[in-house]
Amino acid sequence: MYSTPQSCFFVTLSIHSLPVTLSQQYSPNNINMFGSKSFQGGVAKMLTSLTCLLAASQICVAAPHTSQLSTRDVHQIYSRRPTAEIQDFEDKIKACDPYVPQGEVQFLDFTPEGNHLIGSQGFQGCFGIVIATKQGAIVGHYSQDPQDLAKAKTEIRDLYNKHNAQVGGAPSYLYSAVEYPSGEVTQQDIYDQYVTFLNDLTGKDPVHHSYTEAANLLTDEQIDNEDYAEEFLAGGIVVSNSGGGSAETDILFVTIDMLRDSTFA
């Protein structure tokens, strides 16, 4: 898991083609007192998820432009040792300037020469919003709270209108938590309101990318044997561009496959 000074998680994607000690010392090996095996498994998974959350306590509970961004879901990049992909992700998230904390949205202009990176991580049930072109990007990170939704609508709209020359009419991306394995959005009402808002703002529905809590991906056998990593990855986003106003924009989202890989011991 990647920690940052802010309380939030992270995701990855690039846009090439639109095809991410409790009292009693309770632990997964100390729950026989709870009765049936299925109930034990549920308690174990709950405790494991809580342990993961505590370990990840820095995360959240007029120039013409083109929409031909590159979007890639990065897979299998956080296992026993860093792969080239995860190292790339780690380097980029550390280099993000600005880094977007939970509860905020920021814009980054890509037209000046030089590398530009903007992102956020620590998504744990939160929503991520990206509106990006070759000229610039808006990235937001908001909780499931309805008040945060209202705040997001105001702040995103203000930035979108202010920087319309760079991002006006651009495609948008909505990053949200889902249940596993059903894929059901965890906060459907909030999700639907974001879809309506982004459609009204940009003229098209957002492209959906999803993540889940890594603890949801553990098998009963992994839990029973405590066979999982001490720290799990969480959702995250990085948007990068090499500058100049005509370079390809890359959007990276942390995917469910990445989250699963992060649980491997």
Short mmCIF file of C-alpha atoms in Angstrom, two decimals:
data_model
loop_
_atom_site.label_atom_id
_atom_site.label_comp_id
_atom_site.label_asym_id
_atom_site.label_seq_id
_atom_site.Cartn_x
_atom_site.Cartn_y
_atom_site.Cartn_z
CA MET A 1 0.00 0.00 0.00
CA TYR A 2 1.20 3.48 -0.73
CA SER A 3 0.95 6.07 2.00
CA THR A 4 0.75 9.78 1.57
CA PRO A 5 0.46 12.69 3.96
CA GLN A 6 -3.17 13.04 2.96
CA SER A 7 -5.96 10.70 3.97
CA CYS A 8 -6.72 8.95 0.71
CA PHE A 9 -5.93 6.08 -1.77
CA PHE A 10 -4.86 5.83 -5.43
CA VAL A 11 -5.78 4.43 -8.95
CA THR A 12 -4.18 4.03 -12.39
CA LEU A 13 -5.07 4.21 -16.11
CA SER A 14 -3.86 5.56 -19.41
CA ILE A 15 -6.00 6.61 -22.29
CA HIS A 16 -4.74 4.88 -25.44
CA SER A 17 -7.97 3.19 -26.35
CA LEU A 18 -11.18 3.07 -24.36
CA PRO A 19 -11.45 -0.64 -24.82
CA VAL A 20 -8.86 -0.52 -12.31
CA THR A 21 -5.94 -4.43 18.61
CA LEU A 22 -9.37 -5.12 19.16
CA SER A 23 -10.18 -6.21 22.72
CA GLN A 24 -9.84 -9.93 23.33
CA GLN A 25 -7.09 -10.06 20.68
CA TYR A 26 -9.53 -11.35 18.06
CA SER A 27 -7.82 -12.64 14.91
CA PRO A 28 -8.76 -14.96 12.02
CA ASN A 29 -7.21 -17.84 14.00
CA ASN A 30 -9.00 -17.05 17.26
CA ILE A 31 -12.71 -17.02 16.44
CA ASN A 32 -13.98 -20.52 17.27
CA MET A 33 -16.15 -18.95 19.95
CA PHE A 34 -18.38 -17.45 17.24
CA GLY A 35 -20.13 -20.63 16.17
CA SER A 36 -20.66 -21.85 12.61
CA LYS A 37 -17.84 -21.94 10.06
CA SER A 38 -19.66 -19.55 7.72
CA PHE A 39 -20.17 -17.08 10.54
CA GLN A 40 -16.54 -17.45 11.56
CA GLY A 41 -15.48 -16.76 8.01
CA GLY A 42 -17.59 -13.63 7.92
CA VAL A 43 -16.14 -12.34 11.19
CA ALA A 44 -12.63 -13.20 10.02
CA LYS A 45 -13.08 -11.29 6.79
CA MET A 46 -14.53 -8.35 8.67
CA LEU A 47 -11.56 -8.28 11.06
CA THR A 48 -9.13 -8.67 8.19
CA SER A 49 -10.80 -5.79 6.37
CA LEU A 50 -10.61 -3.67 9.53
CA THR A 51 -6.94 -4.53 9.92
CA CYS A 52 -6.37 -3.48 6.32
CA LEU A 53 -8.23 -0.22 6.87
CA LEU A 54 -6.24 0.58 10.01
CA ALA A 55 -3.00 -0.24 8.24
CA ALA A 56 -4.09 2.11 5.48
CA SER A 57 -5.20 4.84 7.81
CA GLN A 58 -4.03 7.49 5.37
CA ILE A 59 -6.82 6.70 2.91
CA CYS A 60 -10.46 7.83 2.56
CA VAL A 61 -13.54 5.80 4.03
CA ALA A 62 -9.72 27.50 -27.26
CA ALA A 63 -7.07 25.55 -28.99
CA PRO A 64 -8.77 22.47 -30.37
CA HIS A 65 -8.23 19.38 -28.28
CA THR A 66 -8.70 15.70 -28.89
CA SER A 67 -10.52 13.07 -26.88
CA GLN A 68 -8.11 10.40 -28.12
CA LEU A 69 -6.51 9.87 -24.76
CA SER A 70 -4.92 6.60 -23.82
CA THR A 71 -6.66 4.55 -21.17
CA ARG A 72 -5.10 1.43 -19.77
CA ASP A 73 -6.01 -0.64 -16.75
CA VAL A 74 -2.75 -1.82 -15.22
CA HIS A 75 -2.80 -5.44 -14.06
CA GLN A 76 -0.62 -7.52 -11.74
CA ILE A 77 1.68 -4.79 -10.58
CA TYR A 78 1.89 -5.29 -6.83
CA SER A 79 3.01 -8.77 -5.85
CA ARG A 80 6.01 -10.19 -3.97
CA ARG A 81 8.34 -7.56 -5.38
CA PRO A 82 7.74 -4.47 -7.49
CA THR A 83 7.32 -5.04 -11.20
CA ALA A 84 8.20 -2.45 -13.81
CA GLU A 85 4.54 -1.37 -13.87
CA ILE A 86 4.20 -0.90 -10.15
CA GLN A 87 7.50 0.90 -9.97
CA ASP A 88 6.23 3.23 -12.68
CA PHE A 89 3.03 3.77 -10.72
CA GLU A 90 4.92 4.40 -7.49
CA ASP A 91 7.28 6.86 -9.14
CA LYS A 92 4.43 8.76 -10.75
CA ILE A 93 2.28 9.05 -7.64
CA LYS A 94 5.23 10.37 -5.68
CA ALA A 95 5.92 12.91 -8.43
CA CYS A 96 2.35 14.21 -8.69
CA ASP A 97 2.23 17.98 -8.42
CA PRO A 98 -0.43 18.72 -7.54
CA TYR A 99 -1.46 15.76 -5.42
CA VAL A 100 -5.23 15.88 -4.85
CA PRO A 101 -6.31 15.16 -1.25
CA GLN A 102 -9.66 13.62 -0.40
CA GLY A 103 -12.45 16.18 -0.55
CA GLU A 104 -10.77 18.31 -3.22
CA VAL A 105 -10.54 18.79 -6.99
CA GLN A 106 -7.67 20.42 -8.88
CA PHE A 107 -6.76 21.40 -12.45
CA LEU A 108 -3.38 21.01 -14.14
CA ASP A 109 -2.43 22.79 -17.37
CA PHE A 110 -0.52 20.51 -19.77
CA THR A 111 0.41 23.19 -22.33
CA PRO A 112 3.72 24.32 -20.76
CA GLU A 113 6.75 22.28 -21.80
CA GLY A 114 7.87 19.55 -19.40
CA ASN A 115 6.34 16.56 -17.66
CA HIS A 116 3.09 17.07 -15.78
CA LEU A 117 1.48 14.67 -13.28
CA ILE A 118 -1.68 15.04 -11.20
CA GLY A 119 -3.26 12.29 -9.12
CA SER A 120 -4.77 10.97 -5.94
CA GLN A 121 -4.77 7.72 -4.01
CA GLY A 122 -6.27 6.03 -0.95
CA PHE A 123 -9.72 5.49 -2.45
CA GLN A 124 -11.73 3.44 0.06
CA GLY A 125 -15.33 3.81 -1.04
CA CYS A 126 -14.66 7.28 -2.45
CA PHE A 127 -15.42 8.57 -5.93
CA GLY A 128 -12.77 9.75 -8.37
CA ILE A 129 -13.56 12.14 -11.23
CA VAL A 130 -11.28 12.83 -14.20
CA ILE A 131 -11.87 15.20 -17.12
CA ALA A 132 -8.83 15.28 -19.40
CA THR A 133 -7.50 16.31 -22.79
CA LYS A 134 -4.06 16.91 -24.29
CA GLN A 135 -4.21 20.45 -22.91
CA GLY A 136 -5.09 19.78 -19.28
CA ALA A 137 -6.89 17.69 -16.68
CA ILE A 138 -9.29 18.02 -13.77
CA VAL A 139 -8.98 15.38 -11.02
CA GLY A 140 -11.33 15.12 -8.03
CA HIS A 141 -11.48 12.79 -5.01
CA TYR A 142 -14.66 12.84 -2.92
CA SER A 143 -16.26 10.66 -0.26
CA GLN A 144 -19.67 8.95 -0.45
CA ASP A 145 -21.23 11.65 1.73
CA PRO A 146 -24.10 13.50 -0.03
CA GLN A 147 -22.61 16.78 1.22
CA ASP A 148 -19.36 15.91 -0.56
CA LEU A 149 -21.37 15.26 -3.73
CA ALA A 150 -22.88 18.75 -3.55
CA LYS A 151 -19.42 20.20 -2.90
CA ALA A 152 -17.99 18.23 -5.83
CA LYS A 153 -20.64 19.49 -8.24
CA THR A 154 -19.90 23.11 -7.38
CA GLU A 155 -16.12 22.82 -7.38
CA ILE A 156 -15.84 20.67 -10.52
CA ARG A 157 -18.23 22.91 -12.46
CA ASP A 158 -16.30 26.03 -11.42
CA LEU A 159 -12.97 24.54 -12.56
CA TYR A 160 -14.50 23.21 -15.77
CA ASN A 161 -15.91 26.63 -16.67
CA LYS A 162 -12.70 28.42 -15.67
CA HIS A 163 -10.53 26.14 -17.83
CA ASN A 164 -13.01 25.46 -20.60
CA ALA A 165 -10.44 26.29 -23.28
CA GLN A 166 -8.41 23.27 -22.15
CA VAL A 167 -11.06 20.76 -21.07
CA GLY A 168 -14.38 21.90 -22.53
CA GLY A 169 -16.25 18.99 -24.11
CA ALA A 170 -13.63 16.49 -23.00
CA PRO A 171 -14.55 12.93 -22.00
CA SER A 172 -15.01 12.33 -18.29
CA TYR A 173 -14.16 9.29 -16.15
CA LEU A 174 -15.93 8.17 -12.99
CA TYR A 175 -14.00 5.89 -10.62
CA SER A 176 -16.11 4.13 -8.01
CA ALA A 177 -16.11 1.27 -5.53
CA VAL A 178 -18.00 -1.93 -6.37
CA GLU A 179 -18.93 -5.08 -4.49
CA TYR A 180 -16.95 -8.19 -5.33
CA PRO A 181 -17.61 -10.43 -7.18
CA SER A 182 -21.00 -9.01 -8.22
CA GLY A 183 -19.59 -5.74 -9.56
CA GLU A 184 -22.53 -3.87 -8.05
CA VAL A 185 -21.75 -0.21 -7.35
CA THR A 186 -21.63 0.30 -3.59
CA GLN A 187 -23.36 3.70 -3.60
CA GLN A 188 -25.65 3.48 -6.62
CA ASP A 189 -27.64 6.64 -5.86
CA ILE A 190 -24.54 8.81 -5.48
CA TYR A 191 -23.04 7.15 -8.55
CA ASP A 192 -26.16 7.90 -10.63
CA GLN A 193 -26.07 11.54 -9.55
CA TYR A 194 -22.44 11.82 -10.64
CA VAL A 195 -23.32 10.31 -14.03
CA THR A 196 -26.15 12.82 -14.51
CA PHE A 197 -23.95 15.71 -13.40
CA LEU A 198 -21.03 14.78 -15.67
CA ASN A 199 -23.37 14.23 -18.62
CA ASP A 200 -24.92 17.66 -18.10
CA LEU A 201 -21.45 19.20 -17.76
CA THR A 202 -19.64 17.58 -20.69
CA GLY A 203 -22.48 16.43 -22.94
CA LYS A 204 -21.71 12.72 -22.59
CA ASP A 205 -21.87 9.98 -19.98
CA PRO A 206 -18.65 9.33 -18.08
CA VAL A 207 -16.56 6.24 -18.71
CA HIS A 208 -16.78 4.01 -15.64
CA HIS A 209 -13.76 2.42 -13.95
CA SER A 210 -14.06 0.46 -10.73
CA TYR A 211 -12.18 -0.84 -7.72
CA THR A 212 -13.03 -2.68 -4.51
CA GLU A 213 -11.51 -3.09 -1.08
CA ALA A 214 -8.59 -5.49 -1.29
CA ALA A 215 -9.87 -7.42 1.74
CA ASN A 216 -12.95 -8.37 -0.30
CA LEU A 217 -10.68 -10.34 -2.63
CA LEU A 218 -9.28 -12.67 0.03
CA THR A 219 -10.35 -16.31 -0.10
CA ASP A 220 -11.51 -18.18 3.00
CA GLU A 221 -8.33 -20.24 2.77
CA GLN A 222 -6.16 -17.13 2.77
CA ILE A 223 -8.00 -15.83 5.82
CA ASP A 224 -7.89 -19.14 7.70
CA ASN A 225 -4.14 -19.43 7.08
CA GLU A 226 -3.45 -15.72 7.48
CA ASP A 227 -1.84 -16.01 4.06
CA TYR A 228 -1.96 -12.44 2.85
CA ALA A 229 0.24 -9.37 2.72
CA GLU A 230 0.45 -7.12 5.76
CA GLU A 231 -0.47 -4.09 3.69
CA PHE A 232 -2.94 -3.90 0.82
CA LEU A 233 -3.09 -1.59 -2.15
CA ALA A 234 -6.07 0.76 -2.47
CA GLY A 235 -7.71 2.63 -5.32
CA GLY A 236 -5.80 5.41 -7.05
CA ILE A 237 -5.50 7.64 -10.13
CA VAL A 238 -2.62 9.31 -11.97
CA VAL A 239 -2.94 11.54 -15.03
CA SER A 240 0.28 12.39 -16.86
CA ASN A 241 1.33 14.36 -19.92
CA SER A 242 4.74 15.31 -21.34
CA GLY A 243 3.62 18.88 -22.06
CA GLY A 244 3.43 21.20 -25.02
CA GLY A 245 -0.31 20.93 -25.61
CA SER A 246 -0.23 18.17 -28.22
CA ALA A 247 1.24 15.22 -26.33
CA GLU A 248 -0.76 12.12 -25.43
CA THR A 249 -2.42 12.19 -22.03
CA ASP A 250 -2.12 9.07 -19.90
CA ILE A 251 -4.68 8.14 -17.22
CA LEU A 252 -3.89 5.28 -14.86
CA PHE A 253 -6.45 3.63 -12.56
CA VAL A 254 -5.73 1.00 -9.93
CA THR A 255 -7.82 -2.02 -10.94
CA ILE A 256 -9.38 -4.94 -9.10
CA ASP A 257 -6.67 -7.22 -10.51
CA MET A 258 -4.03 -4.94 -9.04
CA LEU A 259 -5.82 -4.94 -5.70
CA ARG A 260 -5.98 -8.73 -5.72
CA ASP A 261 -2.27 -8.97 -6.46
CA SER A 262 -1.54 -6.66 -3.53
CA THR A 263 -2.98 -9.22 -1.10
CA PHE A 264 -0.38 -11.86 -2.01
CA ALA A 265 2.01 -12.53 0.85
#
